Amino acid sequence: MKIFQPKLFDLRKGYNGKSAVSDIVAGIIVAIIALPLSIALAIASGVSPEKGLYTAIVAGFVISFLGGSKVNISGPTAAFATIVAGIVAVYGTSGLVVATIMAGLMLILMGVFKFGTLIKYIPYTITTGFTAGIAVTIVVGQIKDFMEITFPNGTHAVETTEKLGAIFSNASTFNPYALLIGGIGLLILIVWPKISKKIPGSLIAVIVSVIVVKVFDVKVNTIGDLYQISSSLPSFEVPAISFGMIKELLPSAFTIAILAGIESLLSCVVSDNMIGDRHNSNTELIAQGAGNIMSGLFGGIPATGAIARTAANVKNGGRSPISGIVHALVLLLILVVLMPYAAWIPMPTIAAILFMVAYNMSEWRQFVKICKTAPKSDIAVLVITFVLTVVFDLVVAIEFGLLAAACLFVKRMVDVTHIRPWTRADENNSRDDGRLKKVPEYTEVFEIDGPMFFANSDMLSSIPLKDGVKVIILRMRNIPSLDVSALRAISSVYDLCCKKQIRVLFSHVNEQPMSVMKKAGFIEKVGEDAFLPNIDAALYKAEEII
């Protein structure tokens, strides 16, 4: 499969007018779904509402045009809200643009170097942990607008714990009308899917809440009260970039790139199962990178594949990248024509929409299931990643989670690796395939099970070199892999045996270990005749030596 092969360029001759109509209808419906979500996610990210639409338009168009999936719909998602808000709070929108472009470049490099298949190997406990953590931070961040709590001037509430403290300290200032409007919106979002799945509940909640606020003159904050709404087209602007800014934003950009890669490829897998297709993961990463670079240059925020919007696209007939392109163009039309009316949307309704987004992304059932059924080490990684995401930030959580998962993996590999000496019994020993094998006199056989690498290479030093032994056979059929640290340990054992005039034979060395030994010159050092294809040949060779 080619590294870069956009699905749009592979549209077959079978694509006809009927297919086009189906894609156009699906694109329009997805745009209607994306409208309130894009605005809400922009606000949750600490930027102005139109930047959410800029992202869905620019990144959505580019990724659909260049992407490796037929039906993936991209735009702003809740996964980025916390980290984007943190970047904006510290570095401003210019810092966010730089981080978004850097993340885009990283994604392109991931695709070029074929990392598309590697991202999916990030442990499920880590993705579940930080996803649940992001959901909690979104909920905490929206309580203020849902209840219209007033913070005193100068209140520093950037981190989730700081926001909670400020909410509790100023809870008495809440606006009961805001709570009422937010409650109505939340009720609609919960009930509406049971009535109709064709029209998104978020759109109904927005329309109803706007009507209630306007008709009854309810005193609550609207988007127009807090933000200056712009219906202008996104403009191209290159940010001021310095080496110092790049250095400081590098961890955040890496986190954005990893999140974008994980979520977009997960969205592709989900859509593949729905339409019976197979996406090109590396092409998708390159497209996501290009989409994020363009989003940053046109004033947007980070983007990735949105699972819910992609599923809605498929369910409404989308079967090619045309539907994603139409979705972007319809949002562009809405931006120009209807964006001024977004100023009427009550902030408690936006908060209610984000509450539902957080609930749907939290995967709390999977979180509970892991806590009930998984090994304690996996539960520890899950809970610690979750806590770090909430208490500190996503960068710290992912870094620690990956480190902890790697350490646990190393420990498990060490635990399953053993060196077993064959025991003698009247000159007969270990059973192999139902046969008893005779070991020649003055010969010892050691069977090694499991991968040999830096963490367990010291096991080889435990091989006893008894007096009178003339031949040692290392049976290596169960060693799937070998690294340079383990090879060095084997070489040390070999050197020690040479000093004691003990011959070392190697039985059934697998392809990867043999390749490492050959490249390092170990085979040349020992001699090819010391490597036997199986234990029978090794025992026969030992008997010849004796």
Tab-separated table of C-alpha atoms in Angstrom, residues 121-532:
chain	number	residue	atom	x	y	z
A	121	TYR	CA	-0.312	0.220	19.951
A	122	ILE	CA	-0.689	2.911	22.625
A	123	PRO	CA	-2.193	1.022	25.605
A	124	TYR	CA	-5.960	1.106	25.932
A	125	THR	CA	-5.635	1.950	29.630
A	126	ILE	CA	-3.858	5.205	28.752
A	127	THR	CA	-6.376	6.313	26.108
A	128	THR	CA	-9.284	5.441	28.413
A	129	GLY	CA	-7.646	7.235	31.333
A	130	PHE	CA	-6.936	10.514	29.592
A	131	THR	CA	-10.252	10.448	27.693
A	132	ALA	CA	-12.148	10.170	30.986
A	133	GLY	CA	-9.910	12.873	32.441
A	134	ILE	CA	-10.620	15.213	29.524
A	135	ALA	CA	-14.358	14.625	30.022
A	136	VAL	CA	-14.088	15.652	33.680
A	137	THR	CA	-12.093	18.786	32.839
A	138	ILE	CA	-14.676	19.790	30.218
A	139	VAL	CA	-17.515	19.390	32.724
A	140	VAL	CA	-15.681	21.373	35.409
A	141	GLY	CA	-14.812	24.086	32.890
A	142	GLN	CA	-18.463	24.525	31.885
A	143	ILE	CA	-20.054	24.674	35.341
A	144	LYS	CA	-19.352	28.420	35.514
A	145	ASP	CA	-21.352	29.151	32.331
A	146	PHE	CA	-24.042	26.557	33.081
A	147	MET	CA	-24.854	28.265	36.386
A	148	GLU	CA	-23.557	31.724	35.360
A	149	ILE	CA	-21.338	31.978	38.409
A	150	THR	CA	-19.463	35.268	38.697
A	151	PHE	CA	-15.749	35.186	39.489
A	152	PRO	CA	-14.168	38.311	41.032
A	153	ASN	CA	-11.774	40.265	38.830
A	154	GLY	CA	-8.264	38.877	38.999
A	155	THR	CA	-9.374	35.293	39.748
A	156	HIS	CA	-6.787	32.853	38.381
A	157	ALA	CA	-8.694	29.775	37.250
A	158	VAL	CA	-6.790	27.989	34.501
A	159	GLU	CA	-6.182	24.530	35.956
A	160	THR	CA	-9.125	22.251	36.727
A	161	THR	CA	-8.453	22.314	40.475
A	162	GLU	CA	-8.322	26.128	40.383
A	163	LYS	CA	-11.638	26.236	38.536
A	164	LEU	CA	-13.237	23.959	41.123
A	165	GLY	CA	-11.941	26.136	43.945
A	166	ALA	CA	-13.282	29.285	42.292
A	167	ILE	CA	-16.665	27.634	41.646
A	168	PHE	CA	-17.087	26.586	45.278
A	169	SER	CA	-15.882	29.963	46.555
A	170	ASN	CA	-18.360	31.892	44.412
A	171	ALA	CA	-21.241	29.408	44.177
A	172	SER	CA	-23.595	31.876	45.874
A	173	THR	CA	-23.412	34.202	42.848
A	174	PHE	CA	-25.101	31.740	40.488
A	175	ASN	CA	-27.986	32.868	38.275
A	176	PRO	CA	-31.091	30.640	38.724
A	177	TYR	CA	-32.353	31.664	35.260
A	178	ALA	CA	-29.139	30.409	33.713
A	179	LEU	CA	-29.563	27.121	35.557
A	180	LEU	CA	-33.132	26.910	34.205
A	181	ILE	CA	-32.083	27.547	30.576
A	182	GLY	CA	-29.179	25.140	30.909
A	183	GLY	CA	-31.487	22.537	32.418
A	184	ILE	CA	-33.944	22.883	29.543
A	185	GLY	CA	-31.121	22.464	27.027
A	186	LEU	CA	-29.750	19.427	28.866
A	187	LEU	CA	-33.209	17.827	29.039
A	188	ILE	CA	-33.679	18.289	25.284
A	189	LEU	CA	-30.260	16.771	24.594
A	190	ILE	CA	-31.145	13.716	26.675
A	191	VAL	CA	-34.703	13.205	25.406
A	192	TRP	CA	-34.513	14.287	21.762
A	193	PRO	CA	-32.501	11.284	20.427
A	194	LYS	CA	-35.403	9.076	21.550
A	195	ILE	CA	-37.760	11.174	19.410
A	196	SER	CA	-35.667	11.626	16.266
A	197	LYS	CA	-32.157	10.732	15.187
A	198	LYS	CA	-32.320	12.607	11.899
A	199	ILE	CA	-32.129	16.111	13.422
A	200	PRO	CA	-29.370	16.635	16.003
A	201	GLY	CA	-30.525	17.343	19.540
A	202	SER	CA	-27.911	20.074	19.917
A	203	LEU	CA	-29.562	22.096	17.130
A	204	ILE	CA	-33.007	21.695	18.733
A	205	ALA	CA	-31.608	22.713	22.135
A	206	VAL	CA	-30.060	25.849	20.621
A	207	ILE	CA	-33.253	26.848	18.779
A	208	VAL	CA	-35.547	26.251	21.784
A	209	SER	CA	-33.270	28.052	24.240
A	210	VAL	CA	-32.886	31.064	21.924
A	211	ILE	CA	-36.687	31.287	21.525
A	212	VAL	CA	-37.283	31.015	25.291
A	213	VAL	CA	-34.670	33.673	26.101
A	214	LYS	CA	-35.957	36.066	23.415
A	215	VAL	CA	-39.684	35.608	24.014
A	216	PHE	CA	-39.557	35.740	27.814
A	217	ASP	CA	-36.607	38.152	28.018
A	218	VAL	CA	-34.693	35.822	30.313
A	219	LYS	CA	-31.604	37.509	31.750
A	220	VAL	CA	-28.752	35.125	30.938
A	221	ASN	CA	-25.425	35.555	29.203
A	222	THR	CA	-25.381	34.817	25.499
A	223	ILE	CA	-22.415	34.269	23.188
A	224	GLY	CA	-22.799	37.877	22.010
A	225	ASP	CA	-22.473	39.159	25.574
A	226	LEU	CA	-19.079	37.508	26.053
A	227	TYR	CA	-17.606	37.304	22.541
A	228	GLN	CA	-17.409	39.501	19.477
A	229	ILE	CA	-18.926	37.460	16.675
A	230	SER	CA	-17.327	37.607	13.244
A	231	SER	CA	-18.862	36.362	10.004
A	232	SER	CA	-15.810	37.216	7.939
A	233	LEU	CA	-14.013	34.548	5.965
A	234	PRO	CA	-10.925	33.003	7.549
A	235	SER	CA	-7.818	34.945	6.515
A	236	PHE	CA	-4.335	33.580	5.873
A	237	GLU	CA	-1.810	34.734	8.447
A	238	VAL	CA	1.685	33.480	9.241
A	239	PRO	CA	2.408	33.756	12.989
A	240	ALA	CA	5.567	35.216	14.493
A	241	ILE	CA	7.725	32.227	15.387
A	242	SER	CA	10.751	32.135	17.666
A	243	PHE	CA	13.020	29.287	18.681
A	244	GLY	CA	12.113	29.852	22.330
A	245	MET	CA	8.395	29.507	21.584
A	246	ILE	CA	8.982	26.342	19.548
A	247	LYS	CA	11.002	24.837	22.402
A	248	GLU	CA	8.336	25.648	24.998
A	249	LEU	CA	5.423	24.455	22.853
A	250	LEU	CA	7.083	21.243	21.661
A	251	PRO	CA	5.539	18.960	24.367
A	252	SER	CA	2.062	20.412	23.767
A	253	ALA	CA	2.430	20.092	19.988
A	254	PHE	CA	3.518	16.467	20.384
A	255	THR	CA	0.477	15.749	22.553
A	256	ILE	CA	-1.829	17.357	19.975
A	257	ALA	CA	-0.231	15.265	17.221
A	258	ILE	CA	-0.598	12.031	19.195
A	259	LEU	CA	-4.227	12.816	20.062
A	260	ALA	CA	-5.013	13.733	16.457
A	261	GLY	CA	-3.390	10.540	15.214
A	262	ILE	CA	-5.154	8.299	17.714
A	263	GLU	CA	-8.611	9.809	17.295
A	264	SER	CA	-8.486	10.100	13.505
A	265	LEU	CA	-7.318	6.512	13.016
A	266	LEU	CA	-9.873	5.252	15.539
A	267	SER	CA	-12.556	7.114	13.608
A	268	CYS	CA	-11.282	5.481	10.395
A	269	VAL	CA	-11.479	2.006	11.943
A	270	VAL	CA	-15.058	2.637	13.104
A	271	SER	CA	-16.122	3.883	9.664
A	272	ASP	CA	-14.338	1.005	7.897
A	273	ASN	CA	-16.517	-1.443	9.812
A	274	MET	CA	-19.623	0.524	8.863
A	275	ILE	CA	-19.010	0.686	5.090
A	276	GLY	CA	-16.826	-2.388	4.548
A	277	ASP	CA	-13.799	-0.435	3.390
A	278	ARG	CA	-10.147	-0.232	4.433
A	279	HIS	CA	-8.476	3.108	5.102
A	280	ASN	CA	-4.841	4.013	4.411
A	281	SER	CA	-3.531	5.013	7.848
A	282	ASN	CA	-0.380	6.771	6.640
A	283	THR	CA	-2.290	8.787	4.051
A	284	GLU	CA	-4.757	9.766	6.766
A	285	LEU	CA	-1.943	10.980	9.043
A	286	ILE	CA	-0.458	13.078	6.235
A	287	ALA	CA	-3.892	14.547	5.508
A	288	GLN	CA	-4.477	15.288	9.193
A	289	GLY	CA	-1.111	17.029	9.289
A	290	ALA	CA	-1.889	19.139	6.222
A	291	GLY	CA	-5.330	19.949	7.631
A	292	ASN	CA	-3.912	21.118	10.951
A	293	ILE	CA	-1.242	23.256	9.276
A	294	MET	CA	-3.873	24.968	7.125
A	295	SER	CA	-6.225	25.325	10.100
A	296	GLY	CA	-3.489	27.102	12.051
A	297	LEU	CA	-2.605	29.388	9.130
A	298	PHE	CA	-6.287	30.334	8.650
A	299	GLY	CA	-6.989	31.087	12.312
A	300	GLY	CA	-8.423	27.741	13.387
A	301	ILE	CA	-7.603	25.329	16.193
A	302	PRO	CA	-6.372	21.698	16.125
A	303	ALA	CA	-8.577	19.230	14.248
A	304	THR	CA	-8.935	15.489	13.948
A	305	GLY	CA	-11.409	12.852	12.843
A	306	ALA	CA	-14.663	13.141	14.774
A	307	ILE	CA	-16.165	9.710	15.431
A	308	ALA	CA	-19.734	10.896	16.067
A	309	ARG	CA	-19.844	13.127	12.974
A	310	THR	CA	-18.236	10.393	10.861
A	311	ALA	CA	-20.848	7.883	12.030
A	312	ALA	CA	-23.617	10.392	11.229
A	313	ASN	CA	-22.121	10.852	7.769
A	314	VAL	CA	-22.240	7.113	7.070
A	315	LYS	CA	-25.741	6.669	8.496
A	316	ASN	CA	-27.055	9.448	6.269
A	317	GLY	CA	-25.620	8.016	3.058
A	318	GLY	CA	-22.085	9.407	2.826
A	319	ARG	CA	-19.839	7.015	0.904
A	320	SER	CA	-17.020	9.155	-0.479
A	321	PRO	CA	-14.856	12.163	0.490
A	322	ILE	CA	-17.343	14.324	-1.406
A	323	SER	CA	-19.633	14.327	1.652
A	324	GLY	CA	-16.814	15.703	3.845
A	325	ILE	CA	-16.060	18.411	1.293
A	326	VAL	CA	-19.765	19.346	1.097
A	327	HIS	CA	-19.901	19.494	4.916
A	328	ALA	CA	-17.075	22.064	4.873
A	329	LEU	CA	-18.643	24.151	2.102
A	330	VAL	CA	-22.048	24.234	3.826
A	331	LEU	CA	-20.388	25.420	7.048
A	332	LEU	CA	-18.658	28.143	5.025
A	333	LEU	CA	-22.055	29.289	3.757
A	334	ILE	CA	-23.479	29.239	7.278
A	335	LEU	CA	-20.505	31.267	8.541
A	336	VAL	CA	-21.128	34.033	6.005
A	337	VAL	CA	-24.933	34.110	6.225
A	338	LEU	CA	-25.982	32.984	9.701
A	339	MET	CA	-23.009	33.575	12.000
A	340	PRO	CA	-24.316	36.901	13.416
A	341	TYR	CA	-27.306	35.017	14.820
A	342	ALA	CA	-24.972	32.807	16.862
A	343	ALA	CA	-24.684	35.785	19.221
A	344	TRP	CA	-28.189	34.913	20.465
A	345	ILE	CA	-27.230	31.447	21.736
A	346	PRO	CA	-27.331	31.313	25.575
A	347	MET	CA	-24.086	30.300	27.245
A	348	PRO	CA	-25.861	27.782	29.569
A	349	THR	CA	-27.031	25.942	26.419
A	350	ILE	CA	-23.466	25.810	25.108
A	351	ALA	CA	-22.419	24.408	28.497
A	352	ALA	CA	-25.200	21.796	28.322
A	353	ILE	CA	-24.030	20.693	24.854
A	354	LEU	CA	-20.497	20.291	26.190
A	355	PHE	CA	-21.794	18.321	29.185
A	356	MET	CA	-23.281	15.800	26.748
A	357	VAL	CA	-20.119	15.765	24.637
A	358	ALA	CA	-18.111	15.021	27.794
A	359	TYR	CA	-20.521	12.273	28.870
A	360	ASN	CA	-20.437	10.592	25.466
A	361	MET	CA	-16.642	10.674	25.248
A	362	SER	CA	-15.968	9.634	28.864
A	363	GLU	CA	-16.332	5.877	28.284
A	364	TRP	CA	-17.115	5.556	31.985
A	365	ARG	CA	-18.510	2.054	31.529
A	366	GLN	CA	-15.205	0.885	30.090
A	367	PHE	CA	-13.400	2.697	32.896
A	368	VAL	CA	-15.419	0.812	35.516
A	369	LYS	CA	-15.033	-2.498	33.654
A	370	ILE	CA	-11.249	-2.155	33.570
A	371	CYS	CA	-11.184	-1.367	37.290
A	372	LYS	CA	-13.205	-4.531	37.966
A	373	THR	CA	-11.489	-6.993	35.659
A	374	ALA	CA	-7.975	-5.846	34.708
A	375	PRO	CA	-4.691	-6.671	36.491
A	376	LYS	CA	-3.731	-4.258	39.262
A	377	SER	CA	-0.876	-2.812	37.218
A	378	ASP	CA	-3.249	-1.862	34.363
A	379	ILE	CA	-5.702	-0.344	36.830
A	380	ALA	CA	-2.864	1.719	38.302
A	381	VAL	CA	-1.914	3.095	34.864
A	382	LEU	CA	-5.571	3.889	34.112
A	383	VAL	CA	-6.259	5.693	37.394
A	384	ILE	CA	-2.960	7.589	37.487
A	385	THR	CA	-3.385	8.780	33.882
A	386	PHE	CA	-6.926	9.906	34.723
A	387	VAL	CA	-5.874	11.738	37.899
A	388	LEU	CA	-2.897	13.442	36.238
A	389	THR	CA	-5.108	14.628	33.371
A	390	VAL	CA	-7.538	16.223	35.819
A	391	VAL	CA	-5.074	17.574	38.393
A	392	PHE	CA	-2.218	18.630	36.085
A	393	ASP	CA	-2.618	18.455	32.314
A	394	LEU	CA	-2.759	16.096	29.378
A	395	VAL	CA	0.928	16.420	28.520
A	396	VAL	CA	2.005	15.186	31.954
A	397	ALA	CA	-0.632	12.433	31.916
A	398	ILE	CA	0.388	11.010	28.528
A	399	GLU	CA	4.119	11.212	29.292
A	400	PHE	CA	3.719	9.449	32.638
A	401	GLY	CA	1.207	6.959	31.266
A	402	LEU	CA	3.486	5.902	28.423
A	403	LEU	CA	6.464	5.639	30.781
A	404	ALA	CA	4.501	3.583	33.304
A	405	ALA	CA	3.076	1.313	30.594
A	406	ALA	CA	6.549	0.791	29.117
A	407	CYS	CA	7.996	-0.086	32.541
A	408	LEU	CA	5.172	-2.533	33.222
A	409	PHE	CA	5.650	-4.123	29.810
A	410	VAL	CA	9.359	-4.577	30.496
A	411	LYS	CA	8.581	-6.152	33.872
A	412	ARG	CA	6.103	-8.577	32.315
A	413	MET	CA	8.617	-9.595	29.658
A	414	VAL	CA	11.195	-10.205	32.383
A	415	ASP	CA	8.689	-12.261	34.371
A	416	VAL	CA	7.983	-14.605	31.444
A	417	THR	CA	11.641	-15.158	30.530
A	418	HIS	CA	13.404	-18.162	32.083
A	419	ILE	CA	16.585	-20.169	31.725
A	420	ARG	CA	15.949	-23.856	32.451
A	421	PRO	CA	18.759	-26.400	32.776
A	422	TRP	CA	17.944	-29.903	31.597
A	423	THR	CA	18.027	-32.336	34.492
A	424	ARG	CA	19.617	-35.755	34.279
A	425	ALA	CA	18.022	-39.047	35.213
A	426	ASP	CA	19.995	-42.179	34.347
A	427	GLU	CA	21.579	-40.305	31.455
A	428	ASN	CA	18.114	-39.369	30.122
A	429	ASN	CA	16.484	-35.983	30.533
A	430	SER	CA	13.858	-33.532	29.481
A	431	ARG	CA	10.896	-34.766	27.440
A	432	ASP	CA	10.589	-33.188	24.015
A	433	ASP	CA	7.705	-34.081	21.682
A	434	GLY	CA	7.135	-37.309	23.580
A	435	ARG	CA	10.746	-38.518	23.240
A	436	LEU	CA	13.450	-38.776	25.901
A	437	LYS	CA	16.735	-37.370	24.687
A	438	LYS	CA	20.098	-38.659	25.839
A	439	VAL	CA	22.601	-35.973	26.751
A	440	PRO	CA	26.259	-36.906	26.239
A	441	GLU	CA	28.543	-37.073	29.231
A	442	TYR	CA	30.267	-33.789	30.263
A	443	THR	CA	27.544	-31.828	28.463
A	444	GLU	CA	25.014	-29.353	29.887
A	445	VAL	CA	21.920	-28.101	28.084
A	446	PHE	CA	20.209	-24.800	29.004
A	447	GLU	CA	16.856	-23.916	27.445
A	448	ILE	CA	16.017	-20.190	27.281
A	449	ASP	CA	12.352	-19.127	27.056
A	450	GLY	CA	11.230	-15.603	26.194
A	451	PRO	CA	12.659	-12.460	24.580
A	452	MET	CA	16.172	-11.504	25.678
A	453	PHE	CA	16.813	-7.789	26.077
A	454	PHE	CA	18.450	-5.195	28.321
A	455	ALA	CA	16.144	-5.793	31.299
A	456	ASN	CA	16.769	-9.534	31.644
A	457	SER	CA	20.189	-10.039	30.060
A	458	ASP	CA	21.734	-10.511	33.510
A	459	MET	CA	19.913	-13.872	33.698
A	460	LEU	CA	22.610	-15.323	31.473
A	461	SER	CA	25.208	-14.722	34.169
A	462	SER	CA	23.322	-17.260	36.323
A	463	ILE	CA	24.303	-20.133	34.000
A	464	PRO	CA	26.508	-22.389	36.167
A	465	LEU	CA	29.842	-23.524	34.715
A	466	LYS	CA	30.469	-26.775	36.562
A	467	ASP	CA	33.873	-28.415	36.805
A	468	GLY	CA	34.397	-31.176	34.259
A	469	VAL	CA	31.854	-29.793	31.758
A	470	LYS	CA	33.291	-29.721	28.235
A	471	VAL	CA	30.237	-28.612	26.191
A	472	ILE	CA	27.368	-26.237	26.911
A	473	ILE	CA	24.367	-26.133	24.586
A	474	LEU	CA	22.178	-23.009	24.598
A	475	ARG	CA	18.817	-24.040	23.181
A	476	MET	CA	17.326	-20.832	21.765
A	477	ARG	CA	14.227	-21.972	19.871
A	478	ASN	CA	11.956	-20.029	22.272
A	479	ILE	CA	13.825	-16.715	21.985
A	480	PRO	CA	11.821	-14.636	19.477
A	481	SER	CA	14.007	-11.529	19.780
A	482	LEU	CA	17.406	-10.435	21.020
A	483	ASP	CA	18.892	-6.978	21.569
A	484	VAL	CA	22.476	-5.807	21.791
A	485	SER	CA	22.524	-5.905	25.609
A	486	ALA	CA	21.506	-9.562	25.642
A	487	LEU	CA	24.012	-10.331	22.878
A	488	ARG	CA	26.750	-8.752	24.952
A	489	ALA	CA	25.754	-10.961	27.899
A	490	ILE	CA	25.856	-14.054	25.651
A	491	SER	CA	29.254	-12.966	24.387
A	492	SER	CA	30.499	-12.632	27.985
A	493	VAL	CA	29.303	-16.167	28.766
A	494	TYR	CA	31.039	-17.402	25.639
A	495	ASP	CA	34.313	-15.655	26.580
A	496	LEU	CA	34.184	-17.141	30.083
A	497	CYS	CA	33.555	-20.617	28.657
A	498	CYS	CA	36.542	-20.216	26.316
A	499	LYS	CA	38.771	-19.430	29.287
A	500	LYS	CA	37.590	-22.649	30.937
A	501	GLN	CA	38.010	-24.546	27.655
A	502	ILE	CA	34.288	-25.246	27.361
A	503	ARG	CA	32.743	-25.379	23.857
A	504	VAL	CA	29.489	-23.463	23.418
A	505	LEU	CA	26.894	-24.653	20.895
A	506	PHE	CA	23.759	-22.805	19.871
A	507	SER	CA	20.631	-24.772	18.982
A	508	HIS	CA	17.743	-23.494	16.835
A	509	VAL	CA	18.517	-19.754	16.772
A	510	ASN	CA	15.554	-17.881	15.285
A	511	GLU	CA	15.749	-15.385	12.432
A	512	GLN	CA	15.832	-12.108	14.404
A	513	PRO	CA	18.447	-13.198	16.978
A	514	MET	CA	20.536	-14.723	14.171
A	515	SER	CA	20.385	-11.437	12.258
A	516	VAL	CA	21.555	-9.472	15.328
A	517	MET	CA	24.408	-11.914	15.942
A	518	LYS	CA	25.503	-11.826	12.316
A	519	LYS	CA	25.448	-8.039	12.100
A	520	ALA	CA	27.488	-7.718	15.309
A	521	GLY	CA	30.117	-10.184	14.065
A	522	PHE	CA	29.350	-12.718	16.801
A	523	ILE	CA	28.792	-15.611	14.370
A	524	GLU	CA	32.153	-14.934	12.786
A	525	LYS	CA	33.742	-14.844	16.249
A	526	VAL	CA	32.205	-18.137	17.370
A	527	GLY	CA	32.229	-19.963	14.051
A	528	GLU	CA	29.259	-21.030	11.948
A	529	ASP	CA	29.765	-24.661	12.941
A	530	ALA	CA	28.682	-23.763	16.500
A	531	PHE	CA	25.153	-23.010	15.282
A	532	LEU	CA	22.981	-26.101	14.837
